[in-house]
Amino acid sequence: MIQPRWQKILGYVVLIAFLLAILFPFYWMFITSFKQDKEISAYPPQYWPTNPTLSNYREAFVQYGFDHYMLNSVIVAVLTTFFVLFFASMAGFSIARLPIPWKKPILIFLLIISVFPPIAVITPLYMLLRDVGWLNSYQALVIPYTAFNLPFSIWILRNYFLQVPGALFESAKIDGSSVFQAYYKIFLPLTRPGLFSAAVFTFVAAWTEFFMALVFNSSNSMRTIPVGIALFSGQFNVPYGTIFAGSVVSIVPIMILVVIFRKWIVSGLTQGAVKG
């Protein structure tokens, strides 16, 4: 059936309106980062800076030490992503291909953990980290982030491992390969899209997490980007331009990851969702 012309036009209008609604906050954040204070508070709002300035970016890096916050975020996010991929890939492979007992209860348990609110365990985690002397350290964030991101990554990779023909695993065992060799040399290369998907989601989750970073690392030298930006505000003033400048810089790595790995992300999510 041929779709009427007016329905096509209406569909395009709705799509354009939807895209504008999504993109406008990013546009506003970007242009505000180049505005002076008087332009930010001007009424009616100015949709383009009349005198663009880089002073907000300079203030974020020089006065507030935003470069140090970025370094902390990079270290925490990269370490978290590495450990999640390391453990999730082995766990996903084991659940998908090895004859281990209680597979279904394990998957249900992982699903429960994946929807468990982290705020419910903030207090006991804080007391545990305090007792072992890990407050204001990288491991204070890397270990909890790894624990909370593992279930989702295991689900993604387990479903993706199921897409690899089982005959490959059997052939590898016949040829004398160990289970680890089959996992490392055969299954990991074939599950690359799933690994990219889990890596990007884990990196973004660790990069943007706020509450645990605020509670566990109170020292200014160990703050990450979300906490650092939140504490830009003073007692009597809110430097909106500096906050927007820091926000623009903080989303650049995420945009780069999504643009570079977008094909693998989509492939990993769609192909890994065929079997449950």
Tab-separated table of C-alpha atoms in Angstrom:
chain	number	residue	atom	x	y	z
A	1	MET	CA	0.000	0.000	0.000
A	2	ILE	CA	1.351	3.385	-1.020
A	3	GLN	CA	1.559	5.797	1.882
A	4	PRO	CA	-0.303	9.106	1.310
A	5	ARG	CA	1.911	12.133	0.762
A	6	TRP	CA	0.532	13.982	3.778
A	7	GLN	CA	1.471	11.083	6.071
A	8	LYS	CA	5.053	11.182	4.827
A	9	ILE	CA	5.228	14.937	5.382
A	10	LEU	CA	3.731	14.574	8.854
A	11	GLY	CA	6.254	11.860	9.671
A	12	TYR	CA	9.162	14.072	8.597
A	13	VAL	CA	7.786	16.979	10.627
A	14	VAL	CA	7.465	14.833	13.744
A	15	LEU	CA	10.973	13.429	13.231
A	16	ILE	CA	12.508	16.890	12.780
A	17	ALA	CA	10.684	18.206	15.853
A	18	PHE	CA	11.907	15.222	17.868
A	19	LEU	CA	15.510	15.753	16.762
A	20	LEU	CA	15.349	19.469	17.559
A	21	ALA	CA	13.984	18.714	21.030
A	22	ILE	CA	16.906	16.359	21.655
A	23	LEU	CA	19.644	18.514	20.127
A	24	PHE	CA	18.583	21.921	21.441
A	25	PRO	CA	19.893	21.405	25.023
A	26	PHE	CA	23.292	20.431	23.602
A	27	TYR	CA	23.266	23.467	21.322
A	28	TRP	CA	22.355	25.735	24.236
A	29	MET	CA	25.083	24.253	26.413
A	30	PHE	CA	27.648	24.734	23.655
A	31	ILE	CA	26.864	28.376	22.852
A	32	THR	CA	26.497	29.314	26.524
A	33	SER	CA	30.025	28.098	27.180
A	34	PHE	CA	31.249	30.933	24.907
A	35	LYS	CA	29.046	33.668	26.401
A	36	GLN	CA	30.015	36.364	28.850
A	37	ASP	CA	28.140	36.626	32.148
A	38	LYS	CA	25.943	39.513	31.029
A	39	GLU	CA	24.896	37.598	27.918
A	40	ILE	CA	24.044	34.479	29.931
A	41	SER	CA	21.673	36.421	32.185
A	42	ALA	CA	20.259	38.585	29.372
A	43	TYR	CA	16.508	38.678	28.748
A	44	PRO	CA	15.228	37.846	26.247
A	45	PRO	CA	17.770	35.029	25.822
A	46	GLN	CA	20.459	35.403	23.181
A	47	TYR	CA	20.606	32.386	20.884
A	48	TRP	CA	24.127	33.227	19.734
A	49	PRO	CA	26.949	34.988	21.630
A	50	THR	CA	27.586	38.487	20.317
A	51	ASN	CA	31.137	38.522	21.698
A	52	PRO	CA	32.346	34.904	21.925
A	53	THR	CA	34.994	34.302	24.566
A	54	LEU	CA	37.157	31.426	25.766
A	55	SER	CA	37.390	32.831	29.268
A	56	ASN	CA	34.962	30.216	30.619
A	57	TYR	CA	37.200	27.383	29.412
A	58	ARG	CA	40.289	29.175	30.720
A	59	GLU	CA	38.652	29.625	34.112
A	60	ALA	CA	37.582	25.962	34.254
A	61	PHE	CA	41.106	24.685	33.633
A	62	VAL	CA	43.175	27.350	35.391
A	63	GLN	CA	41.069	28.355	38.378
A	64	TYR	CA	39.183	25.115	39.079
A	65	GLY	CA	41.758	22.548	37.944
A	66	PHE	CA	39.431	20.830	35.487
A	67	ASP	CA	42.339	19.049	33.817
A	68	HIS	CA	42.958	17.126	37.055
A	69	TYR	CA	39.309	16.123	37.250
A	70	MET	CA	39.539	14.867	33.675
A	71	LEU	CA	42.633	12.809	34.477
A	72	ASN	CA	40.871	11.206	37.444
A	73	SER	CA	37.826	10.418	35.331
A	74	VAL	CA	39.947	8.906	32.557
A	75	ILE	CA	41.846	6.667	34.992
A	76	VAL	CA	38.695	5.501	36.768
A	77	ALA	CA	36.678	4.941	33.577
A	78	VAL	CA	39.482	3.127	31.722
A	79	LEU	CA	40.317	0.843	34.663
A	80	THR	CA	36.640	0.086	35.248
A	81	THR	CA	36.111	-0.734	31.575
A	82	PHE	CA	39.152	-3.018	31.518
A	83	PHE	CA	38.126	-5.000	34.600
A	84	VAL	CA	34.502	-5.265	33.493
A	85	LEU	CA	35.481	-6.607	30.070
A	86	PHE	CA	38.030	-8.982	31.606
A	87	PHE	CA	35.606	-10.573	34.071
A	88	ALA	CA	32.399	-10.235	32.044
A	89	SER	CA	33.856	-11.892	28.959
A	90	MET	CA	35.011	-14.930	30.910
A	91	ALA	CA	31.768	-15.142	32.879
A	92	GLY	CA	29.638	-14.698	29.756
A	93	PHE	CA	31.615	-17.381	27.925
A	94	SER	CA	31.305	-19.780	30.860
A	95	ILE	CA	27.557	-19.315	31.184
A	96	ALA	CA	27.012	-19.594	27.447
A	97	ARG	CA	29.275	-22.532	26.579
A	98	LEU	CA	30.418	-24.463	29.637
A	99	PRO	CA	28.305	-27.106	31.431
A	100	ILE	CA	28.102	-25.271	34.739
A	101	PRO	CA	25.160	-25.913	37.081
A	102	TRP	CA	22.472	-23.435	38.070
A	103	LYS	CA	22.751	-21.316	34.939
A	104	LYS	CA	19.197	-20.009	35.088
A	105	PRO	CA	19.350	-18.958	38.772
A	106	ILE	CA	22.670	-17.245	38.053
A	107	LEU	CA	21.150	-15.260	35.187
A	108	ILE	CA	18.158	-14.298	37.316
A	109	PHE	CA	20.504	-13.199	40.099
A	110	LEU	CA	22.498	-11.091	37.628
A	111	LEU	CA	19.296	-9.506	36.373
A	112	ILE	CA	18.271	-8.613	39.920
A	113	ILE	CA	21.672	-7.066	40.616
A	114	SER	CA	21.570	-5.062	37.379
A	115	VAL	CA	18.391	-3.252	38.502
A	116	PHE	CA	19.495	-2.895	42.143
A	117	PRO	CA	19.807	0.793	43.140
A	118	PRO	CA	23.407	1.582	44.134
A	119	ILE	CA	22.221	4.207	46.592
A	120	ALA	CA	20.886	1.413	48.811
A	121	VAL	CA	24.402	0.180	49.567
A	122	ILE	CA	26.216	3.510	49.747
A	123	THR	CA	26.449	3.500	53.545
A	124	PRO	CA	27.851	-0.035	54.010
A	125	LEU	CA	30.233	0.503	51.101
A	126	TYR	CA	31.447	3.742	52.639
A	127	MET	CA	32.062	2.029	55.994
A	128	LEU	CA	33.881	-0.851	54.298
A	129	LEU	CA	36.118	1.464	52.260
A	130	ARG	CA	36.800	3.558	55.345
A	131	ASP	CA	37.828	0.502	57.388
A	132	VAL	CA	40.285	-0.708	54.734
A	133	GLY	CA	41.648	2.805	54.186
A	134	TRP	CA	40.533	3.150	50.571
A	135	LEU	CA	38.580	6.385	50.761
A	136	ASN	CA	39.933	9.120	48.455
A	137	SER	CA	41.569	6.642	46.088
A	138	TYR	CA	40.992	5.272	42.616
A	139	GLN	CA	40.076	1.817	43.866
A	140	ALA	CA	37.287	3.373	45.954
A	141	LEU	CA	35.491	4.021	42.665
A	142	VAL	CA	36.908	1.359	40.335
A	143	ILE	CA	35.851	-1.612	42.465
A	144	PRO	CA	32.211	-0.508	43.054
A	145	TYR	CA	31.850	0.626	39.433
A	146	THR	CA	33.134	-2.749	38.249
A	147	ALA	CA	30.734	-4.608	40.519
A	148	PHE	CA	27.677	-2.634	39.414
A	149	ASN	CA	28.496	-2.747	35.694
A	150	LEU	CA	29.384	-6.436	35.525
A	151	PRO	CA	25.830	-7.893	35.408
A	152	PHE	CA	24.745	-5.894	32.359
A	153	SER	CA	27.983	-6.659	30.511
A	154	ILE	CA	27.736	-10.357	31.340
A	155	TRP	CA	24.222	-10.406	29.879
A	156	ILE	CA	25.382	-8.715	26.670
A	157	LEU	CA	28.407	-10.945	26.176
A	158	ARG	CA	26.637	-14.153	27.208
A	159	ASN	CA	23.940	-13.563	24.598
A	160	TYR	CA	26.578	-12.751	22.031
A	161	PHE	CA	28.625	-15.874	22.804
A	162	LEU	CA	25.488	-17.887	22.081
A	163	GLN	CA	25.546	-16.599	18.492
A	164	VAL	CA	28.923	-18.228	17.823
A	165	PRO	CA	28.346	-21.733	16.385
A	166	GLY	CA	28.938	-24.397	19.006
A	167	ALA	CA	30.693	-26.513	16.385
A	168	LEU	CA	33.661	-24.142	16.618
A	169	PHE	CA	34.034	-24.900	20.304
A	170	GLU	CA	33.796	-28.631	19.710
A	171	SER	CA	36.306	-28.449	16.853
A	172	ALA	CA	38.736	-26.538	19.041
A	173	LYS	CA	38.513	-29.175	21.767
A	174	ILE	CA	39.057	-31.954	19.220
A	175	ASP	CA	42.157	-30.140	17.955
A	176	GLY	CA	43.534	-30.131	21.475
A	177	SER	CA	42.777	-26.547	22.524
A	178	SER	CA	42.021	-25.887	26.149
A	179	VAL	CA	38.879	-24.086	27.216
A	180	PHE	CA	40.848	-20.880	27.768
A	181	GLN	CA	42.507	-21.140	24.346
A	182	ALA	CA	39.119	-21.574	22.687
A	183	TYR	CA	37.799	-18.586	24.620
A	184	TYR	CA	40.798	-16.373	23.849
A	185	LYS	CA	41.651	-17.330	20.282
A	186	ILE	CA	38.237	-18.170	18.808
A	187	PHE	CA	35.362	-16.646	20.749
A	188	LEU	CA	36.801	-13.264	21.713
A	189	PRO	CA	37.662	-12.218	18.126
A	190	LEU	CA	34.184	-13.288	16.965
A	191	THR	CA	32.457	-11.327	19.738
A	192	ARG	CA	34.222	-8.032	19.073
A	193	PRO	CA	30.990	-6.031	18.502
A	194	GLY	CA	29.640	-7.234	21.843
A	195	LEU	CA	32.884	-6.279	23.552
A	196	PHE	CA	32.721	-2.785	22.045
A	197	SER	CA	29.111	-2.399	23.195
A	198	ALA	CA	29.892	-3.460	26.753
A	199	ALA	CA	33.017	-1.271	26.782
A	200	VAL	CA	31.218	1.874	25.646
A	201	PHE	CA	28.307	1.451	28.068
A	202	THR	CA	30.664	0.736	30.947
A	203	PHE	CA	32.911	3.685	30.117
A	204	VAL	CA	29.953	6.067	29.915
A	205	ALA	CA	28.505	4.771	33.198
A	206	ALA	CA	31.833	5.235	35.008
A	207	TRP	CA	32.460	8.602	33.337
A	208	THR	CA	29.110	10.082	34.371
A	209	GLU	CA	28.557	8.491	37.807
A	210	PHE	CA	28.110	11.130	40.485
A	211	PHE	CA	26.857	9.942	43.864
A	212	MET	CA	29.510	7.361	44.763
A	213	ALA	CA	32.230	9.689	43.457
A	214	LEU	CA	30.897	12.435	45.716
A	215	VAL	CA	30.693	10.254	48.834
A	216	PHE	CA	33.779	8.076	48.517
A	217	ASN	CA	36.263	10.675	47.214
A	218	SER	CA	35.796	13.924	49.096
A	219	SER	CA	39.354	15.123	48.542
A	220	ASN	CA	39.672	17.717	45.785
A	221	SER	CA	42.683	15.874	44.337
A	222	MET	CA	40.571	12.734	43.726
A	223	ARG	CA	37.383	14.292	42.366
A	224	THR	CA	36.039	13.228	39.003
A	225	ILE	CA	34.377	15.421	36.389
A	226	PRO	CA	30.730	15.211	37.578
A	227	VAL	CA	31.660	16.081	41.161
A	228	GLY	CA	34.117	18.759	40.080
A	229	ILE	CA	31.544	20.522	37.907
A	230	ALA	CA	28.919	20.323	40.647
A	231	LEU	CA	31.300	22.040	43.067
A	232	PHE	CA	32.159	24.909	40.727
A	233	SER	CA	29.406	26.941	42.372
A	234	GLY	CA	30.405	29.218	45.211
A	235	GLN	CA	28.400	30.379	48.199
A	236	PHE	CA	27.175	33.572	46.551
A	237	ASN	CA	27.561	32.996	42.829
A	238	VAL	CA	27.041	30.268	40.225
A	239	PRO	CA	29.513	30.465	37.301
A	240	TYR	CA	27.149	29.170	34.650
A	241	GLY	CA	29.562	29.839	31.809
A	242	THR	CA	32.324	27.831	33.486
A	243	ILE	CA	29.915	25.019	34.318
A	244	PHE	CA	28.764	24.831	30.701
A	245	ALA	CA	32.372	24.919	29.481
A	246	GLY	CA	33.265	21.985	31.712
A	247	SER	CA	30.162	20.128	30.569
A	248	VAL	CA	31.086	20.617	26.900
A	249	VAL	CA	34.584	19.271	27.498
A	250	SER	CA	33.217	16.317	29.492
A	251	ILE	CA	30.959	15.064	26.691
A	252	VAL	CA	33.675	15.176	24.009
A	253	PRO	CA	35.182	11.752	24.884
A	254	ILE	CA	31.731	10.148	24.913
A	255	MET	CA	30.867	11.651	21.539
A	256	ILE	CA	34.149	10.419	20.089
A	257	LEU	CA	33.530	6.886	21.375
A	258	VAL	CA	30.003	6.777	20.009
A	259	VAL	CA	31.018	8.152	16.603
A	260	ILE	CA	33.988	5.803	16.200
A	261	PHE	CA	32.330	2.634	17.486
A	262	ARG	CA	28.698	3.262	16.497
A	263	LYS	CA	28.601	0.356	14.009
A	264	TRP	CA	29.981	-2.119	16.530
A	265	ILE	CA	27.652	-0.841	19.261
A	266	VAL	CA	24.538	-1.353	17.139
A	267	SER	CA	25.799	-4.716	15.910
A	268	GLY	CA	26.612	-5.862	19.425
A	269	LEU	CA	23.215	-4.906	20.808
A	270	THR	CA	21.141	-6.341	17.960
A	271	GLN	CA	23.009	-9.596	17.370
A	272	GLY	CA	23.479	-10.239	21.069
A	273	ALA	CA	19.754	-9.939	21.668
A	274	VAL	CA	18.696	-12.781	19.376
A	275	LYS	CA	18.847	-15.470	22.036
A	276	GLY	CA	17.847	-15.083	25.652
